[in-house]
Amino acid sequence: MRVALVHYWLVGMRGGERVLETFCDIFPQADIFTLVVDRSKLSEKLLRHDIKTSFLQKLGGRKHYQKMLPLMPFALESLDLTGYDLVISSEAGPAKGIITRPDAVHICYCHSPMRYIWDLYPQYMAEAGFLARSMLALTAPALRQWDVTTAHRVDHFITNSDYVAKRVKKFYRRESTVIHPPVNISRFQISPGPKDYYLCAGQITPYKRIELAVEACTRLSLPLVVIGDGATEKLKRLAGPTVRFLGSVSDVEMENYFAGCRALLYPGVEDFGIVPLEVMASGRPVIAFARGGALETVVDKVTGMFFHEQTVEALVAALEEFEKSCAQFRPFEIRAHAMKFDSGRFEKELRQYLAHVPELSLSPEVSGHEDRQVPTNKKEQHPV
């Protein structure tokens, strides 16, 4: 059986690319298809595979792929997948839109429907410049139609959280099986004792609402460290003297900041969210807005705390409560919870899922030797 792995774009190593690496572990002979690739940013594991790109690569897509959204449907449909029996698309953009043979099996691991044309469309429009806003306004209706249509090209959907499963049901009218993505828990260790700062970490984009953390810590004169690229001058102007913006840091520095923080502040709505689990793997709690993937990873009063309105005032109240009760959080208990999301669990559940897909007949070394029930969400008892 010939296998193709389709990933939206390969320009860095983040959560989606770690999922792709696990597919590579299961199918070491698979070819990888992607819109554009920057090989200098990829892991050795991905580079061992034959990586095929779309025509966007020749148009300078490696640097400007985000501006090529209207061309992506054409680029994906131009990829030749006729020689493959199993196609697995890794989707947080339009990757599922590829065309397969009628007798091929197409499984989509959906990190998220395209946020910028669905639920976060108003927010992206509000933050975009005039040209980007005009282009998105013109193309978004057609892209939504194409996105819904291509959902019917998928035989089976896997989603990375219950939150995303609900969005797939809402936008595509498709059921899915939830398999939470992998977290490399072994990278992170518990520090002897936290230092005196709160933390925000990750690529800074509007939907993450980092400004709430900046304003709340400024108002309370609490130290805050913000790690990640994308901080705007507008965001920096909101910050008082207790807030530091570090930009991107090395993996080792990131691990040290995770282990040393009083708590991670997580004011946005994420589809799943790897960073909170990495911080919990370091034994530190998470103060999160009670919506999205955080509801599936954070245990209130055990591994962190929730605030229930996406406002500065609500986060200020949560921080004041945390300052009084922070001694109740036990680092080893927090880490033990994070262990439930470790990478080995993901690969095991994925192999079990593949073993129960009716159209597939996988060898024992691919599907695993254990014949257990496929992991499902509450709404279904078998793959769609």
mmCIF file of C-alpha atoms in Angstrom:
data_model
loop_
_atom_site.group_PDB
_atom_site.id
_atom_site.type_symbol
_atom_site.label_atom_id
_atom_site.label_comp_id
_atom_site.label_asym_id
_atom_site.label_seq_id
_atom_site.Cartn_x
_atom_site.Cartn_y
_atom_site.Cartn_z
ATOM 1 C CA MET A 1 0.000 0.000 0.000
ATOM 2 C CA ARG A 2 1.395 3.380 -1.031
ATOM 3 C CA VAL A 3 0.849 6.186 1.476
ATOM 4 C CA ALA A 4 0.892 9.966 0.992
ATOM 5 C CA LEU A 5 0.962 12.478 3.832
ATOM 6 C CA VAL A 6 -0.393 15.938 2.961
ATOM 7 C CA HIS A 7 0.471 18.915 5.190
ATOM 8 C CA TYR A 8 -0.684 22.472 4.518
ATOM 9 C CA TRP A 9 2.806 24.029 4.556
ATOM 10 C CA LEU A 10 6.174 23.118 6.037
ATOM 11 C CA VAL A 11 7.928 26.291 7.159
ATOM 12 C CA GLY A 12 8.700 25.463 10.799
ATOM 13 C CA MET A 13 8.334 22.866 13.546
ATOM 14 C CA ARG A 14 5.239 23.496 15.644
ATOM 15 C CA GLY A 15 2.408 21.299 16.938
ATOM 16 C CA GLY A 16 1.083 20.350 13.499
ATOM 17 C CA GLU A 17 4.508 19.277 12.302
ATOM 18 C CA ARG A 18 4.961 17.107 15.430
ATOM 19 C CA VAL A 19 1.749 15.302 14.499
ATOM 20 C CA LEU A 20 3.131 14.818 10.999
ATOM 21 C CA GLU A 21 6.286 13.305 12.503
ATOM 22 C CA THR A 22 4.168 10.648 14.219
ATOM 23 C CA PHE A 23 2.529 9.761 10.907
ATOM 24 C CA CYS A 24 6.063 9.446 9.527
ATOM 25 C CA ASP A 25 6.919 7.014 12.351
ATOM 26 C CA ILE A 26 3.932 4.847 11.450
ATOM 27 C CA PHE A 27 4.516 5.079 7.684
ATOM 28 C CA PRO A 28 8.304 5.457 7.213
ATOM 29 C CA GLN A 29 8.055 4.965 3.431
ATOM 30 C CA ALA A 30 5.327 7.594 2.905
ATOM 31 C CA ASP A 31 5.796 10.556 0.570
ATOM 32 C CA ILE A 32 4.967 14.038 1.863
ATOM 33 C CA PHE A 33 3.022 16.599 -0.171
ATOM 34 C CA THR A 34 2.811 20.250 0.861
ATOM 35 C CA LEU A 35 2.039 23.659 -0.618
ATOM 36 C CA VAL A 36 5.480 25.098 0.176
ATOM 37 C CA VAL A 37 8.530 23.970 2.124
ATOM 38 C CA ASP A 38 11.486 25.597 3.864
ATOM 39 C CA ARG A 39 13.831 22.657 4.341
ATOM 40 C CA SER A 40 16.129 24.617 6.631
ATOM 41 C CA LYS A 41 13.355 24.755 9.243
ATOM 42 C CA LEU A 42 12.458 21.049 9.294
ATOM 43 C CA SER A 43 13.493 18.144 11.506
ATOM 44 C CA GLU A 44 15.712 15.320 10.272
ATOM 45 C CA LYS A 45 12.767 12.961 10.555
ATOM 46 C CA LEU A 46 10.715 14.923 8.011
ATOM 47 C CA LEU A 47 13.689 15.493 5.721
ATOM 48 C CA ARG A 48 14.192 11.739 5.383
ATOM 49 C CA HIS A 49 10.974 11.600 3.365
ATOM 50 C CA ASP A 50 10.461 12.589 -0.259
ATOM 51 C CA ILE A 51 8.782 16.030 -0.004
ATOM 52 C CA LYS A 52 6.824 17.227 -3.031
ATOM 53 C CA THR A 53 5.575 20.818 -3.308
ATOM 54 C CA SER A 54 2.920 22.671 -5.308
ATOM 55 C CA PHE A 55 3.500 25.345 -7.956
ATOM 56 C CA LEU A 56 3.378 27.972 -5.161
ATOM 57 C CA GLN A 57 6.952 27.001 -4.270
ATOM 58 C CA LYS A 58 8.183 28.372 -7.603
ATOM 59 C CA LEU A 59 6.187 31.586 -7.113
ATOM 60 C CA GLY A 60 8.087 32.492 -3.965
ATOM 61 C CA GLY A 61 5.607 30.789 -1.671
ATOM 62 C CA ARG A 62 8.268 29.780 0.833
ATOM 63 C CA LYS A 63 8.395 33.390 2.016
ATOM 64 C CA HIS A 64 5.004 34.721 0.920
ATOM 65 C CA TYR A 65 2.650 31.730 1.287
ATOM 66 C CA GLN A 66 0.321 33.617 3.658
ATOM 67 C CA LYS A 67 -0.476 36.080 0.877
ATOM 68 C CA MET A 68 -1.396 33.269 -1.543
ATOM 69 C CA LEU A 69 -4.602 32.083 0.121
ATOM 70 C CA PRO A 70 -6.774 32.529 -3.025
ATOM 71 C CA LEU A 71 -4.373 30.295 -4.994
ATOM 72 C CA MET A 72 -4.213 27.486 -2.443
ATOM 73 C CA PRO A 73 -7.281 25.539 -3.661
ATOM 74 C CA PHE A 74 -5.804 25.437 -7.181
ATOM 75 C CA ALA A 75 -2.398 24.477 -5.843
ATOM 76 C CA LEU A 76 -3.748 21.613 -3.736
ATOM 77 C CA GLU A 77 -5.910 20.237 -6.522
ATOM 78 C CA SER A 78 -2.889 20.263 -8.837
ATOM 79 C CA LEU A 79 -1.025 17.741 -6.643
ATOM 80 C CA ASP A 80 -0.953 14.323 -8.306
ATOM 81 C CA LEU A 81 -2.008 11.673 -5.770
ATOM 82 C CA THR A 82 -3.270 9.053 -8.202
ATOM 83 C CA GLY A 83 -0.541 6.588 -7.248
ATOM 84 C CA TYR A 84 -1.504 6.392 -3.558
ATOM 85 C CA ASP A 85 -3.861 4.007 -1.786
ATOM 86 C CA LEU A 86 -4.002 5.849 1.544
ATOM 87 C CA VAL A 87 -3.840 9.644 1.863
ATOM 88 C CA ILE A 88 -3.648 11.310 5.278
ATOM 89 C CA SER A 89 -4.074 15.075 5.288
ATOM 90 C CA SER A 90 -2.920 17.182 8.228
ATOM 91 C CA GLU A 91 -5.325 20.093 8.208
ATOM 92 C CA ALA A 92 -5.253 23.537 9.781
ATOM 93 C CA GLY A 93 -5.782 25.218 6.424
ATOM 94 C CA PRO A 94 -7.044 23.864 3.103
ATOM 95 C CA ALA A 95 -4.980 20.627 3.008
ATOM 96 C CA LYS A 96 -7.991 18.311 2.872
ATOM 97 C CA GLY A 97 -8.881 19.768 -0.552
ATOM 98 C CA ILE A 98 -6.565 17.385 -2.420
ATOM 99 C CA ILE A 99 -8.102 15.032 -5.000
ATOM 100 C CA THR A 100 -7.564 11.299 -4.553
ATOM 101 C CA ARG A 101 -8.438 8.198 -6.552
ATOM 102 C CA PRO A 102 -12.037 7.011 -6.053
ATOM 103 C CA ASP A 103 -10.797 3.798 -4.429
ATOM 104 C CA ALA A 104 -8.198 5.492 -2.211
ATOM 105 C CA VAL A 105 -8.873 6.114 1.490
ATOM 106 C CA HIS A 106 -8.580 9.743 2.636
ATOM 107 C CA ILE A 107 -8.240 10.365 6.380
ATOM 108 C CA CYS A 108 -8.027 13.961 7.606
ATOM 109 C CA TYR A 109 -6.433 14.821 10.952
ATOM 110 C CA CYS A 110 -8.046 18.221 11.507
ATOM 111 C CA HIS A 111 -6.214 20.610 13.812
ATOM 112 C CA SER A 112 -8.818 23.243 12.971
ATOM 113 C CA PRO A 113 -11.102 24.402 10.168
ATOM 114 C CA MET A 114 -9.673 27.565 8.601
ATOM 115 C CA ARG A 115 -10.170 30.074 11.406
ATOM 116 C CA TYR A 116 -9.700 33.135 9.217
ATOM 117 C CA ILE A 117 -12.754 32.333 7.047
ATOM 118 C CA TRP A 118 -15.009 30.886 9.766
ATOM 119 C CA ASP A 119 -15.410 31.824 13.435
ATOM 120 C CA LEU A 120 -12.445 34.230 13.614
ATOM 121 C CA TYR A 121 -13.252 35.996 10.331
ATOM 122 C CA PRO A 122 -14.462 39.237 12.025
ATOM 123 C CA GLN A 123 -11.342 39.373 14.193
ATOM 124 C CA TYR A 124 -8.960 38.851 11.264
ATOM 125 C CA MET A 125 -10.831 41.517 9.273
ATOM 126 C CA ALA A 126 -10.557 43.990 12.151
ATOM 127 C CA GLU A 127 -6.790 43.459 12.485
ATOM 128 C CA ALA A 128 -5.862 43.256 8.780
ATOM 129 C CA GLY A 129 -4.573 46.159 6.701
ATOM 130 C CA PHE A 130 -6.648 47.672 3.905
ATOM 131 C CA LEU A 131 -5.308 45.467 1.082
ATOM 132 C CA ALA A 132 -5.498 42.230 3.074
ATOM 133 C CA ARG A 133 -8.978 43.120 4.309
ATOM 134 C CA SER A 134 -10.188 43.860 0.796
ATOM 135 C CA MET A 135 -8.729 40.621 -0.588
ATOM 136 C CA LEU A 136 -10.210 38.531 2.220
ATOM 137 C CA ALA A 137 -13.633 40.140 1.819
ATOM 138 C CA LEU A 138 -13.610 39.260 -1.896
ATOM 139 C CA THR A 139 -12.348 35.694 -1.573
ATOM 140 C CA ALA A 140 -13.797 34.459 1.742
ATOM 141 C CA PRO A 141 -17.304 33.534 0.435
ATOM 142 C CA ALA A 142 -15.865 31.376 -2.365
ATOM 143 C CA LEU A 143 -13.300 29.846 0.004
ATOM 144 C CA ARG A 144 -16.058 28.881 2.449
ATOM 145 C CA GLN A 145 -17.962 27.134 -0.331
ATOM 146 C CA TRP A 146 -14.825 25.305 -1.444
ATOM 147 C CA ASP A 147 -13.961 24.389 2.154
ATOM 148 C CA VAL A 148 -17.373 22.827 2.792
ATOM 149 C CA THR A 149 -17.358 21.029 -0.560
ATOM 150 C CA THR A 150 -13.928 19.509 0.005
ATOM 151 C CA ALA A 151 -15.009 18.155 3.413
ATOM 152 C CA HIS A 152 -16.980 15.562 1.438
ATOM 153 C CA ARG A 153 -13.768 14.354 -0.225
ATOM 154 C CA VAL A 154 -12.665 13.039 3.182
ATOM 155 C CA ASP A 155 -13.604 9.487 4.165
ATOM 156 C CA HIS A 156 -12.789 9.796 7.882
ATOM 157 C CA PHE A 157 -12.139 12.790 10.131
ATOM 158 C CA ILE A 158 -9.933 12.771 13.220
ATOM 159 C CA THR A 159 -9.934 15.960 15.308
ATOM 160 C CA ASN A 160 -7.440 17.098 17.926
ATOM 161 C CA SER A 161 -10.027 18.129 20.539
ATOM 162 C CA ASP A 162 -13.722 18.031 21.381
ATOM 163 C CA TYR A 163 -13.782 21.761 20.633
ATOM 164 C CA VAL A 164 -12.580 21.203 17.066
ATOM 165 C CA ALA A 165 -14.942 18.227 16.675
ATOM 166 C CA LYS A 166 -17.852 20.572 17.390
ATOM 167 C CA ARG A 167 -16.579 23.042 14.796
ATOM 168 C CA VAL A 168 -16.171 20.279 12.190
ATOM 169 C CA LYS A 169 -19.753 19.241 12.942
ATOM 170 C CA LYS A 170 -20.967 22.848 12.726
ATOM 171 C CA PHE A 171 -19.189 23.912 9.523
ATOM 172 C CA TYR A 172 -18.882 20.614 7.613
ATOM 173 C CA ARG A 173 -21.782 18.560 9.066
ATOM 174 C CA ARG A 174 -19.330 15.689 9.631
ATOM 175 C CA GLU A 175 -18.716 13.504 12.672
ATOM 176 C CA SER A 176 -15.156 12.896 13.852
ATOM 177 C CA THR A 177 -13.067 10.896 16.292
ATOM 178 C CA VAL A 178 -11.034 12.863 18.838
ATOM 179 C CA ILE A 179 -7.371 11.944 19.331
ATOM 180 C CA HIS A 180 -5.495 14.615 21.265
ATOM 181 C CA PRO A 181 -2.133 15.590 19.696
ATOM 182 C CA PRO A 182 1.236 14.517 21.119
ATOM 183 C CA VAL A 183 3.173 16.416 23.767
ATOM 184 C CA ASN A 184 6.833 15.578 24.344
ATOM 185 C CA ILE A 185 6.605 15.522 28.140
ATOM 186 C CA SER A 186 10.152 14.190 28.576
ATOM 187 C CA ARG A 187 11.587 17.541 27.386
ATOM 188 C CA PHE A 188 10.332 19.294 30.509
ATOM 189 C CA GLN A 189 11.356 18.969 34.150
ATOM 190 C CA ILE A 190 10.164 20.365 37.454
ATOM 191 C CA SER A 191 12.272 23.207 38.866
ATOM 192 C CA PRO A 192 13.255 23.277 42.583
ATOM 193 C CA GLY A 193 11.133 26.403 42.977
ATOM 194 C CA PRO A 194 9.350 28.981 40.785
ATOM 195 C CA LYS A 195 10.697 32.479 40.258
ATOM 196 C CA ASP A 196 8.699 35.655 40.593
ATOM 197 C CA TYR A 197 7.158 36.073 37.127
ATOM 198 C CA TYR A 198 4.098 35.076 35.144
ATOM 199 C CA LEU A 199 4.458 33.872 31.564
ATOM 200 C CA CYS A 200 2.847 34.142 28.133
ATOM 201 C CA ALA A 201 4.430 32.032 25.394
ATOM 202 C CA GLY A 202 3.852 31.278 21.721
ATOM 203 C CA GLN A 203 3.443 33.087 18.422
ATOM 204 C CA ILE A 204 1.682 36.371 19.196
ATOM 205 C CA THR A 205 -1.453 36.658 17.050
ATOM 206 C CA PRO A 206 -4.661 38.665 17.672
ATOM 207 C CA TYR A 207 -6.866 35.720 18.682
ATOM 208 C CA LYS A 208 -4.491 34.787 21.545
ATOM 209 C CA ARG A 209 -5.472 38.021 23.329
ATOM 210 C CA ILE A 210 -2.044 38.566 24.895
ATOM 211 C CA GLU A 211 -3.027 42.180 25.539
ATOM 212 C CA LEU A 212 -5.317 40.996 28.360
ATOM 213 C CA ALA A 213 -2.350 39.479 30.205
ATOM 214 C CA VAL A 214 -0.207 42.562 29.543
ATOM 215 C CA GLU A 215 -2.868 44.955 30.861
ATOM 216 C CA ALA A 216 -3.765 42.789 33.866
ATOM 217 C CA CYS A 217 -0.152 42.412 35.025
ATOM 218 C CA THR A 218 0.504 46.097 34.412
ATOM 219 C CA ARG A 219 -2.538 47.030 36.496
ATOM 220 C CA LEU A 220 -1.433 44.778 39.394
ATOM 221 C CA SER A 221 2.308 45.568 38.990
ATOM 222 C CA LEU A 222 3.026 41.854 38.585
ATOM 223 C CA PRO A 223 6.082 40.714 36.585
ATOM 224 C CA LEU A 224 5.191 39.192 33.207
ATOM 225 C CA VAL A 225 7.512 37.631 30.624
ATOM 226 C CA VAL A 226 6.151 37.423 27.053
ATOM 227 C CA ILE A 227 7.942 34.960 24.771
ATOM 228 C CA GLY A 228 7.251 34.726 21.040
ATOM 229 C CA ASP A 229 7.441 36.676 17.814
ATOM 230 C CA GLY A 230 4.746 39.068 16.658
ATOM 231 C CA ALA A 231 4.512 41.672 19.413
ATOM 232 C CA THR A 232 3.289 44.921 17.855
ATOM 233 C CA GLU A 233 4.171 48.429 18.961
ATOM 234 C CA LYS A 234 0.530 48.848 19.994
ATOM 235 C CA LEU A 235 0.852 45.865 22.340
ATOM 236 C CA LYS A 236 4.137 47.116 23.767
ATOM 237 C CA ARG A 237 2.601 50.522 24.516
ATOM 238 C CA LEU A 238 0.072 48.806 26.804
ATOM 239 C CA ALA A 239 2.877 47.359 28.919
ATOM 240 C CA GLY A 240 4.097 48.855 32.157
ATOM 241 C CA PRO A 241 7.602 48.479 33.625
ATOM 242 C CA THR A 242 6.884 44.979 34.982
ATOM 243 C CA VAL A 243 6.325 43.477 31.506
ATOM 244 C CA ARG A 244 9.207 42.158 29.366
ATOM 245 C CA PHE A 245 8.986 41.072 25.708
ATOM 246 C CA LEU A 246 11.732 38.579 24.840
ATOM 247 C CA GLY A 247 10.772 37.629 21.280
ATOM 248 C CA SER A 248 11.805 34.118 20.240
ATOM 249 C CA VAL A 249 14.163 32.148 22.502
ATOM 250 C CA SER A 250 15.996 28.834 22.217
ATOM 251 C CA ASP A 251 14.350 25.566 23.243
ATOM 252 C CA VAL A 252 16.536 25.353 26.342
ATOM 253 C CA GLU A 253 15.632 28.904 27.391
ATOM 254 C CA MET A 254 11.950 28.153 26.783
ATOM 255 C CA GLU A 255 12.113 25.057 28.991
ATOM 256 C CA ASN A 256 13.766 27.075 31.756
ATOM 257 C CA TYR A 257 11.126 29.793 31.577
ATOM 258 C CA PHE A 258 8.358 27.185 31.689
ATOM 259 C CA ALA A 259 9.841 25.560 34.808
ATOM 260 C CA GLY A 260 10.471 28.881 36.537
ATOM 261 C CA CYS A 261 7.199 30.753 36.071
ATOM 262 C CA ARG A 262 4.592 31.234 38.793
ATOM 263 C CA ALA A 263 1.922 30.340 36.235
ATOM 264 C CA LEU A 264 1.169 30.511 32.513
ATOM 265 C CA LEU A 265 -1.437 33.103 31.528
ATOM 266 C CA TYR A 266 -3.602 31.796 28.690
ATOM 267 C CA PRO A 267 -6.255 34.361 27.778
ATOM 268 C CA GLY A 268 -7.067 33.244 24.201
ATOM 269 C CA VAL A 269 -9.256 30.514 22.720
ATOM 270 C CA GLU A 270 -7.160 27.707 21.229
ATOM 271 C CA ASP A 271 -8.289 24.656 19.291
ATOM 272 C CA PHE A 272 -6.262 22.474 21.652
ATOM 273 C CA GLY A 273 -3.120 24.183 22.963
ATOM 274 C CA ILE A 274 0.237 22.458 23.405
ATOM 275 C CA VAL A 275 1.926 25.188 25.474
ATOM 276 C CA PRO A 276 -0.309 24.777 28.573
ATOM 277 C CA LEU A 277 0.537 21.068 28.707
ATOM 278 C CA GLU A 278 4.252 21.789 28.288
ATOM 279 C CA VAL A 279 4.048 24.215 31.211
ATOM 280 C CA MET A 280 2.093 21.649 33.250
ATOM 281 C CA ALA A 281 4.773 19.065 32.360
ATOM 282 C CA SER A 282 7.142 21.502 34.099
ATOM 283 C CA GLY A 283 4.958 21.340 37.205
ATOM 284 C CA ARG A 284 3.545 24.846 36.854
ATOM 285 C CA PRO A 285 -0.175 25.797 36.822
ATOM 286 C CA VAL A 286 -2.128 27.541 34.060
ATOM 287 C CA ILE A 287 -4.569 30.447 34.425
ATOM 288 C CA ALA A 288 -6.790 30.092 31.355
ATOM 289 C CA PHE A 289 -9.907 31.554 29.792
ATOM 290 C CA ALA A 290 -12.598 28.888 30.191
ATOM 291 C CA ARG A 291 -13.240 28.117 26.559
ATOM 292 C CA GLY A 292 -11.763 26.021 23.749
ATOM 293 C CA GLY A 293 -9.111 23.373 24.186
ATOM 294 C CA ALA A 294 -8.104 24.591 27.659
ATOM 295 C CA LEU A 295 -11.285 22.991 29.034
ATOM 296 C CA GLU A 296 -9.874 19.607 27.952
ATOM 297 C CA THR A 297 -6.380 20.042 29.413
ATOM 298 C CA VAL A 298 -6.626 22.241 32.509
ATOM 299 C CA VAL A 299 -8.263 20.864 35.681
ATOM 300 C CA ASP A 300 -9.704 23.762 37.673
ATOM 301 C CA LYS A 301 -8.130 24.169 41.146
ATOM 302 C CA VAL A 302 -5.820 21.189 40.468
ATOM 303 C CA THR A 303 -3.578 22.059 37.500
ATOM 304 C CA GLY A 304 -4.674 25.661 37.174
ATOM 305 C CA MET A 305 -7.575 28.096 37.332
ATOM 306 C CA PHE A 306 -10.191 29.397 34.914
ATOM 307 C CA PHE A 307 -11.592 32.871 34.396
ATOM 308 C CA HIS A 308 -14.930 33.072 32.651
ATOM 309 C CA GLU A 309 -15.010 36.409 30.834
ATOM 310 C CA GLN A 310 -12.427 37.412 28.237
ATOM 311 C CA THR A 311 -11.747 40.752 29.896
ATOM 312 C CA VAL A 312 -8.908 42.429 31.774
ATOM 313 C CA GLU A 313 -11.110 42.682 34.868
ATOM 314 C CA ALA A 314 -11.802 38.932 34.924
ATOM 315 C CA LEU A 315 -8.112 38.098 34.536
ATOM 316 C CA VAL A 316 -7.187 40.601 37.266
ATOM 317 C CA ALA A 317 -9.645 38.875 39.623
ATOM 318 C CA ALA A 318 -8.184 35.455 38.736
ATOM 319 C CA LEU A 319 -4.639 36.682 39.383
ATOM 320 C CA GLU A 320 -5.654 38.134 42.750
ATOM 321 C CA GLU A 321 -7.235 34.803 43.700
ATOM 322 C CA PHE A 322 -4.176 32.890 42.486
ATOM 323 C CA GLU A 323 -1.828 35.078 44.521
ATOM 324 C CA LYS A 324 -3.747 34.041 47.662
ATOM 325 C CA SER A 325 -4.016 30.321 46.826
ATOM 326 C CA CYS A 326 -0.917 29.460 44.769
ATOM 327 C CA ALA A 327 0.449 27.207 47.533
ATOM 328 C CA GLN A 328 -2.377 24.696 46.883
ATOM 329 C CA PHE A 329 -0.951 23.674 43.497
ATOM 330 C CA ARG A 330 1.333 20.632 43.686
ATOM 331 C CA PRO A 331 3.991 20.431 40.934
ATOM 332 C CA PHE A 332 4.178 16.613 40.784
ATOM 333 C CA GLU A 333 0.396 16.287 40.628
ATOM 334 C CA ILE A 334 0.312 18.819 37.788
ATOM 335 C CA ARG A 335 3.020 16.957 35.874
ATOM 336 C CA ALA A 336 1.248 13.614 36.397
ATOM 337 C CA HIS A 337 -1.828 15.066 34.705
ATOM 338 C CA ALA A 338 0.238 16.288 31.742
ATOM 339 C CA MET A 339 1.690 12.781 31.317
ATOM 340 C CA LYS A 340 -1.726 11.610 30.087
ATOM 341 C CA PHE A 341 -1.060 13.547 26.849
ATOM 342 C CA ASP A 342 2.443 12.192 26.159
ATOM 343 C CA SER A 343 3.643 11.362 22.631
ATOM 344 C CA GLY A 344 3.537 7.591 23.155
ATOM 345 C CA ARG A 345 -0.173 7.763 23.976
ATOM 346 C CA PHE A 346 -0.868 9.617 20.724
ATOM 347 C CA GLU A 347 0.905 7.087 18.528
ATOM 348 C CA LYS A 348 -0.788 4.183 20.308
ATOM 349 C CA GLU A 349 -4.283 5.666 19.883
ATOM 350 C CA LEU A 350 -3.556 6.532 16.258
ATOM 351 C CA ARG A 351 -2.443 2.993 15.440
ATOM 352 C CA GLN A 352 -5.551 1.602 17.135
ATOM 353 C CA TYR A 353 -7.724 3.963 15.119
ATOM 354 C CA LEU A 354 -6.120 2.973 11.812
ATOM 355 C CA ALA A 355 -6.529 -0.717 12.675
ATOM 356 C CA HIS A 356 -10.310 -0.212 12.861
ATOM 357 C CA VAL A 357 -10.817 1.765 9.638
ATOM 358 C CA PRO A 358 -13.006 -0.626 7.608
ATOM 359 C CA GLU A 359 -11.419 0.039 4.202
ATOM 360 C CA LEU A 360 -7.854 -0.506 5.409
ATOM 361 C CA SER A 361 -6.024 -3.765 5.882
ATOM 362 C CA LEU A 362 -2.828 -2.804 7.664
ATOM 363 C CA SER A 363 0.053 -5.025 8.633
ATOM 364 C CA PRO A 364 0.495 -5.679 12.388
ATOM 365 C CA GLU A 365 3.653 -3.560 12.492
ATOM 366 C CA VAL A 366 1.706 -0.566 11.150
ATOM 367 C CA SER A 367 -1.500 -0.960 13.143
ATOM 368 C CA GLY A 368 0.127 -2.251 16.340
ATOM 369 C CA HIS A 369 -0.254 -5.673 17.893
ATOM 370 C CA GLU A 370 -2.981 -4.836 20.379
ATOM 371 C CA ASP A 371 -6.568 -5.171 19.226
ATOM 372 C CA ARG A 372 -8.363 -2.671 21.441
ATOM 373 C CA GLN A 373 -11.410 -0.547 20.848
ATOM 374 C CA VAL A 374 -10.642 2.495 18.681
ATOM 375 C CA PRO A 375 -10.618 5.726 20.753
ATOM 376 C CA THR A 376 -13.745 7.733 20.032
ATOM 377 C CA ASN A 377 -15.486 10.806 21.224
ATOM 378 C CA LYS A 378 -18.818 10.597 22.996
ATOM 379 C CA LYS A 379 -20.861 10.953 19.829
ATOM 380 C CA GLU A 380 -19.760 7.891 17.908
ATOM 381 C CA GLN A 381 -18.710 4.311 18.454
ATOM 382 C CA HIS A 382 -16.720 3.741 15.273
ATOM 383 C CA PRO A 383 -14.858 5.731 12.610
ATOM 384 C CA VAL A 384 -17.191 7.842 10.470
#
